Amino acid sequence: MASYVSINTSPAAIRSAGGRLTDLGSGFRDAGSWADIGALEEFGDDKFGAAMREQYPASTWPIWDNKMSVGQSLVDTGQDCMTAMDLYEQQEGQNAANISSIDPRLG
């Protein structure tokens, strides 16, 4: 079993994905409540509004009830991805500097 993390893409790509996750999480977190979304004023009191409300069955309501914490968790995860890649690149730079500072004549 491996005891390390393998990164199969660039740290910049992971940092970018973390930024997108942060943006999506904050958008979800800050979106309207189920009461707002399910309101007649939001969808309208016609067949089209009824069809839209059917897209949000009762099984989805717990997500809306917990969307603040779910959205914040996505924001935190995205920020953690960006921080991890910053630390990874800093450590890689330090490792390269340490190796470069070795005098091969001392070996």
Short mmCIF file of N, CA and C in Angstrom, two decimals:
data_model
loop_
_atom_site.label_atom_id
_atom_site.label_comp_id
_atom_site.label_asym_id
_atom_site.label_seq_id
_atom_site.Cartn_x
_atom_site.Cartn_y
_atom_site.Cartn_z
N MET A 1 0.84 -1.18 0.00
CA MET A 1 0.00 0.00 0.00
C MET A 1 0.88 1.24 0.00
N ALA A 2 0.55 2.17 -0.85
CA ALA A 2 1.34 3.39 -0.98
C ALA A 2 1.12 4.30 0.23
N SER A 3 2.18 4.97 0.62
CA SER A 3 2.07 5.89 1.76
C SER A 3 2.27 7.33 1.31
N TYR A 4 2.00 7.60 0.05
CA TYR A 4 2.16 8.95 -0.48
C TYR A 4 0.99 9.28 -1.39
N VAL A 5 0.89 10.53 -1.75
CA VAL A 5 -0.16 10.97 -2.66
C VAL A 5 0.46 11.15 -4.03
N SER A 6 -0.13 10.55 -5.02
CA SER A 6 0.34 10.70 -6.39
C SER A 6 -0.51 11.76 -7.08
N ILE A 7 0.15 12.76 -7.65
CA ILE A 7 -0.55 13.82 -8.36
C ILE A 7 -0.33 13.59 -9.84
N ASN A 8 -1.40 13.30 -10.55
CA ASN A 8 -1.31 12.97 -11.96
C ASN A 8 -1.58 14.16 -12.87
N THR A 9 -1.54 15.33 -12.31
CA THR A 9 -1.72 16.56 -13.08
C THR A 9 -0.87 17.64 -12.44
N SER A 10 -0.92 18.81 -12.97
CA SER A 10 -0.09 19.88 -12.42
C SER A 10 -0.72 20.48 -11.17
N PRO A 11 0.10 21.00 -10.27
CA PRO A 11 -0.45 21.71 -9.11
C PRO A 11 -1.33 22.88 -9.53
N ALA A 12 -1.00 23.52 -10.64
CA ALA A 12 -1.83 24.64 -11.12
C ALA A 12 -3.23 24.17 -11.49
N ALA A 13 -3.32 22.98 -12.10
CA ALA A 13 -4.64 22.44 -12.47
C ALA A 13 -5.45 22.10 -11.22
N ILE A 14 -4.79 21.56 -10.21
CA ILE A 14 -5.49 21.24 -8.97
C ILE A 14 -5.91 22.52 -8.25
N ARG A 15 -5.03 23.51 -8.25
CA ARG A 15 -5.37 24.80 -7.64
C ARG A 15 -6.57 25.43 -8.35
N SER A 16 -6.59 25.33 -9.67
CA SER A 16 -7.70 25.86 -10.45
C SER A 16 -9.00 25.13 -10.13
N ALA A 17 -8.93 23.81 -10.02
CA ALA A 17 -10.11 23.03 -9.66
C ALA A 17 -10.59 23.41 -8.26
N GLY A 18 -9.66 23.64 -7.35
CA GLY A 18 -10.03 24.09 -6.01
C GLY A 18 -10.74 25.44 -6.04
N GLY A 19 -10.26 26.33 -6.90
CA GLY A 19 -10.91 27.63 -7.04
C GLY A 19 -12.32 27.51 -7.58
N ARG A 20 -12.49 26.62 -8.57
CA ARG A 20 -13.84 26.41 -9.12
C ARG A 20 -14.76 25.80 -8.07
N LEU A 21 -14.25 24.85 -7.29
CA LEU A 21 -15.04 24.23 -6.23
C LEU A 21 -15.45 25.27 -5.19
N THR A 22 -14.53 26.16 -4.85
CA THR A 22 -14.83 27.24 -3.90
C THR A 22 -15.94 28.13 -4.45
N ASP A 23 -15.83 28.49 -5.71
CA ASP A 23 -16.86 29.35 -6.33
C ASP A 23 -18.22 28.67 -6.36
N LEU A 24 -18.24 27.39 -6.77
CA LEU A 24 -19.50 26.66 -6.82
C LEU A 24 -20.10 26.50 -5.43
N GLY A 25 -19.25 26.20 -4.45
CA GLY A 25 -19.74 26.04 -3.08
C GLY A 25 -20.33 27.32 -2.52
N SER A 26 -19.68 28.43 -2.79
CA SER A 26 -20.20 29.70 -2.27
C SER A 26 -21.50 30.07 -2.97
N GLY A 27 -21.60 29.76 -4.27
CA GLY A 27 -22.85 30.02 -4.98
C GLY A 27 -23.99 29.18 -4.44
N PHE A 28 -23.70 27.90 -4.16
CA PHE A 28 -24.73 27.02 -3.60
C PHE A 28 -25.11 27.47 -2.19
N ARG A 29 -24.10 27.79 -1.39
CA ARG A 29 -24.33 28.21 -0.01
C ARG A 29 -25.21 29.46 0.04
N ASP A 30 -24.96 30.39 -0.88
CA ASP A 30 -25.64 31.68 -0.85
C ASP A 30 -26.92 31.73 -1.67
N ALA A 31 -27.29 30.61 -2.31
CA ALA A 31 -28.52 30.57 -3.11
C ALA A 31 -29.74 30.66 -2.18
N GLY A 32 -30.87 30.87 -2.76
CA GLY A 32 -32.09 31.02 -1.96
C GLY A 32 -32.44 29.78 -1.16
N SER A 33 -33.28 29.96 -0.20
CA SER A 33 -33.75 28.84 0.63
C SER A 33 -34.82 28.06 -0.12
N TRP A 34 -35.15 26.88 0.40
CA TRP A 34 -36.21 26.09 -0.23
C TRP A 34 -37.51 26.87 -0.22
N ALA A 35 -37.76 27.61 0.83
CA ALA A 35 -38.99 28.41 0.89
C ALA A 35 -39.03 29.41 -0.25
N ASP A 36 -37.87 30.02 -0.55
CA ASP A 36 -37.80 30.96 -1.68
C ASP A 36 -37.98 30.23 -3.01
N ILE A 37 -37.29 29.11 -3.15
CA ILE A 37 -37.31 28.38 -4.42
C ILE A 37 -38.68 27.76 -4.67
N GLY A 38 -39.30 27.26 -3.63
CA GLY A 38 -40.59 26.61 -3.79
C GLY A 38 -41.77 27.56 -3.82
N ALA A 39 -41.50 28.84 -3.62
CA ALA A 39 -42.60 29.82 -3.58
C ALA A 39 -43.25 29.96 -4.96
N LEU A 40 -44.52 30.23 -4.94
CA LEU A 40 -45.24 30.43 -6.20
C LEU A 40 -44.66 31.60 -6.98
N GLU A 41 -44.17 32.62 -6.27
CA GLU A 41 -43.63 33.79 -6.95
C GLU A 41 -42.39 33.42 -7.75
N GLU A 42 -41.66 32.40 -7.29
CA GLU A 42 -40.42 32.01 -7.97
C GLU A 42 -40.71 31.26 -9.26
N PHE A 43 -41.62 30.30 -9.22
CA PHE A 43 -41.90 29.46 -10.37
C PHE A 43 -43.16 29.88 -11.12
N GLY A 44 -44.03 30.59 -10.47
CA GLY A 44 -45.29 30.97 -11.09
C GLY A 44 -46.37 29.94 -10.81
N ASP A 45 -47.59 30.39 -10.87
CA ASP A 45 -48.74 29.55 -10.55
C ASP A 45 -49.40 29.07 -11.84
N ASP A 46 -48.61 28.40 -12.67
CA ASP A 46 -49.14 27.86 -13.92
C ASP A 46 -48.54 26.47 -14.15
N LYS A 47 -48.83 25.87 -15.29
CA LYS A 47 -48.34 24.51 -15.52
C LYS A 47 -46.82 24.46 -15.60
N PHE A 48 -46.19 25.53 -16.07
CA PHE A 48 -44.73 25.55 -16.13
C PHE A 48 -44.13 25.63 -14.73
N GLY A 49 -44.75 26.43 -13.86
CA GLY A 49 -44.29 26.52 -12.48
C GLY A 49 -44.45 25.20 -11.76
N ALA A 50 -45.57 24.54 -12.01
CA ALA A 50 -45.81 23.23 -11.39
C ALA A 50 -44.76 22.23 -11.87
N ALA A 51 -44.43 22.27 -13.15
CA ALA A 51 -43.42 21.37 -13.69
C ALA A 51 -42.06 21.64 -13.06
N MET A 52 -41.74 22.90 -12.83
CA MET A 52 -40.46 23.23 -12.18
C MET A 52 -40.44 22.74 -10.74
N ARG A 53 -41.53 22.94 -10.00
CA ARG A 53 -41.57 22.49 -8.60
C ARG A 53 -41.42 20.97 -8.51
N GLU A 54 -41.90 20.25 -9.52
CA GLU A 54 -41.77 18.79 -9.53
C GLU A 54 -40.31 18.36 -9.65
N GLN A 55 -39.45 19.25 -10.11
CA GLN A 55 -38.02 18.93 -10.22
C GLN A 55 -37.34 18.92 -8.85
N TYR A 56 -38.04 19.40 -7.84
CA TYR A 56 -37.50 19.44 -6.48
C TYR A 56 -38.39 18.61 -5.56
N PRO A 57 -38.33 17.26 -5.68
CA PRO A 57 -39.18 16.40 -4.85
C PRO A 57 -38.77 16.48 -3.37
N ALA A 58 -39.62 15.92 -2.53
CA ALA A 58 -39.37 15.96 -1.08
C ALA A 58 -38.02 15.36 -0.71
N SER A 59 -37.52 14.42 -1.51
CA SER A 59 -36.23 13.79 -1.20
C SER A 59 -35.07 14.78 -1.31
N THR A 60 -35.27 15.89 -1.99
CA THR A 60 -34.20 16.90 -2.11
C THR A 60 -34.25 17.94 -1.01
N TRP A 61 -35.32 17.98 -0.25
CA TRP A 61 -35.47 19.03 0.77
C TRP A 61 -34.38 19.01 1.83
N PRO A 62 -33.90 17.84 2.29
CA PRO A 62 -32.81 17.88 3.29
C PRO A 62 -31.57 18.61 2.78
N ILE A 63 -31.28 18.49 1.48
CA ILE A 63 -30.14 19.22 0.94
C ILE A 63 -30.37 20.71 1.07
N TRP A 64 -31.58 21.15 0.77
CA TRP A 64 -31.88 22.58 0.90
C TRP A 64 -31.82 23.02 2.35
N ASP A 65 -32.27 22.14 3.26
CA ASP A 65 -32.22 22.48 4.69
C ASP A 65 -30.78 22.61 5.17
N ASN A 66 -29.86 21.85 4.56
CA ASN A 66 -28.47 21.83 5.00
C ASN A 66 -27.52 22.51 4.01
N LYS A 67 -28.07 23.25 3.07
CA LYS A 67 -27.24 23.78 2.00
C LYS A 67 -26.19 24.77 2.48
N MET A 68 -26.46 25.48 3.55
CA MET A 68 -25.46 26.40 4.08
C MET A 68 -24.20 25.63 4.49
N SER A 69 -24.38 24.55 5.24
CA SER A 69 -23.21 23.79 5.69
C SER A 69 -22.59 22.99 4.55
N VAL A 70 -23.41 22.46 3.64
CA VAL A 70 -22.87 21.74 2.49
C VAL A 70 -22.06 22.69 1.62
N GLY A 71 -22.61 23.87 1.34
CA GLY A 71 -21.90 24.86 0.54
C GLY A 71 -20.60 25.30 1.19
N GLN A 72 -20.64 25.52 2.50
CA GLN A 72 -19.42 25.93 3.20
C GLN A 72 -18.38 24.82 3.19
N SER A 73 -18.83 23.57 3.27
CA SER A 73 -17.89 22.44 3.19
C SER A 73 -17.20 22.41 1.82
N LEU A 74 -17.95 22.70 0.77
CA LEU A 74 -17.35 22.76 -0.57
C LEU A 74 -16.35 23.90 -0.66
N VAL A 75 -16.69 25.05 -0.09
CA VAL A 75 -15.77 26.19 -0.07
C VAL A 75 -14.49 25.81 0.67
N ASP A 76 -14.64 25.21 1.84
CA ASP A 76 -13.47 24.82 2.64
C ASP A 76 -12.60 23.80 1.90
N THR A 77 -13.23 22.83 1.25
CA THR A 77 -12.48 21.82 0.50
C THR A 77 -11.71 22.45 -0.65
N GLY A 78 -12.35 23.35 -1.37
CA GLY A 78 -11.67 24.04 -2.47
C GLY A 78 -10.50 24.86 -1.98
N GLN A 79 -10.69 25.57 -0.87
CA GLN A 79 -9.59 26.36 -0.32
C GLN A 79 -8.47 25.46 0.18
N ASP A 80 -8.82 24.32 0.75
CA ASP A 80 -7.80 23.37 1.21
C ASP A 80 -6.99 22.82 0.03
N CYS A 81 -7.65 22.57 -1.10
CA CYS A 81 -6.93 22.12 -2.31
C CYS A 81 -5.91 23.16 -2.74
N MET A 82 -6.32 24.43 -2.74
CA MET A 82 -5.40 25.49 -3.16
C MET A 82 -4.24 25.63 -2.18
N THR A 83 -4.53 25.57 -0.88
CA THR A 83 -3.48 25.66 0.13
C THR A 83 -2.52 24.48 0.02
N ALA A 84 -3.07 23.28 -0.18
CA ALA A 84 -2.21 22.09 -0.31
C ALA A 84 -1.26 22.22 -1.49
N MET A 85 -1.72 22.76 -2.59
CA MET A 85 -0.85 22.91 -3.76
C MET A 85 0.19 24.01 -3.53
N ASP A 86 -0.17 25.05 -2.80
CA ASP A 86 0.82 26.07 -2.45
C ASP A 86 1.93 25.46 -1.59
N LEU A 87 1.53 24.68 -0.59
CA LEU A 87 2.51 24.04 0.29
C LEU A 87 3.35 23.01 -0.47
N TYR A 88 2.71 22.28 -1.35
CA TYR A 88 3.41 21.28 -2.17
C TYR A 88 4.50 21.95 -3.00
N GLU A 89 4.15 23.04 -3.68
CA GLU A 89 5.13 23.73 -4.51
C GLU A 89 6.24 24.36 -3.68
N GLN A 90 5.90 24.88 -2.51
CA GLN A 90 6.93 25.44 -1.62
C GLN A 90 7.91 24.35 -1.20
N GLN A 91 7.38 23.19 -0.84
CA GLN A 91 8.25 22.09 -0.40
C GLN A 91 9.10 21.58 -1.55
N GLU A 92 8.53 21.49 -2.74
CA GLU A 92 9.31 21.07 -3.90
C GLU A 92 10.45 22.05 -4.17
N GLY A 93 10.17 23.34 -4.04
CA GLY A 93 11.21 24.35 -4.21
C GLY A 93 12.29 24.23 -3.16
N GLN A 94 11.90 23.99 -1.93
CA GLN A 94 12.88 23.81 -0.84
C GLN A 94 13.72 22.56 -1.06
N ASN A 95 13.07 21.48 -1.49
CA ASN A 95 13.82 20.24 -1.77
C ASN A 95 14.84 20.46 -2.88
N ALA A 96 14.45 21.15 -3.94
CA ALA A 96 15.37 21.43 -5.04
C ALA A 96 16.54 22.29 -4.56
N ALA A 97 16.25 23.28 -3.72
CA ALA A 97 17.32 24.13 -3.18
C ALA A 97 18.26 23.33 -2.29
N ASN A 98 17.72 22.43 -1.48
CA ASN A 98 18.55 21.60 -0.62
C ASN A 98 19.47 20.69 -1.43
N ILE A 99 18.92 20.10 -2.48
CA ILE A 99 19.72 19.20 -3.31
C ILE A 99 20.80 19.99 -4.04
N SER A 100 20.43 21.16 -4.52
CA SER A 100 21.41 22.00 -5.25
C SER A 100 22.54 22.47 -4.36
N SER A 101 22.28 22.57 -3.07
CA SER A 101 23.31 23.07 -2.15
C SER A 101 24.33 22.01 -1.74
N ILE A 102 24.10 20.75 -2.12
CA ILE A 102 25.05 19.67 -1.77
C ILE A 102 26.29 19.78 -2.64
N ASP A 103 27.42 19.75 -2.00
CA ASP A 103 28.70 19.80 -2.72
C ASP A 103 29.07 18.35 -3.08
N PRO A 104 29.07 18.01 -4.36
CA PRO A 104 29.34 16.62 -4.76
C PRO A 104 30.75 16.17 -4.40
N ARG A 105 31.64 17.09 -4.10
CA ARG A 105 33.03 16.72 -3.76
C ARG A 105 33.11 16.17 -2.35
N LEU A 106 32.05 16.38 -1.54
CA LEU A 106 32.09 15.91 -0.15
C LEU A 106 31.62 14.48 -0.01
N GLY A 107 31.04 13.91 -1.04
CA GLY A 107 30.41 12.62 -1.00
C GLY A 107 31.30 11.48 -0.83
#
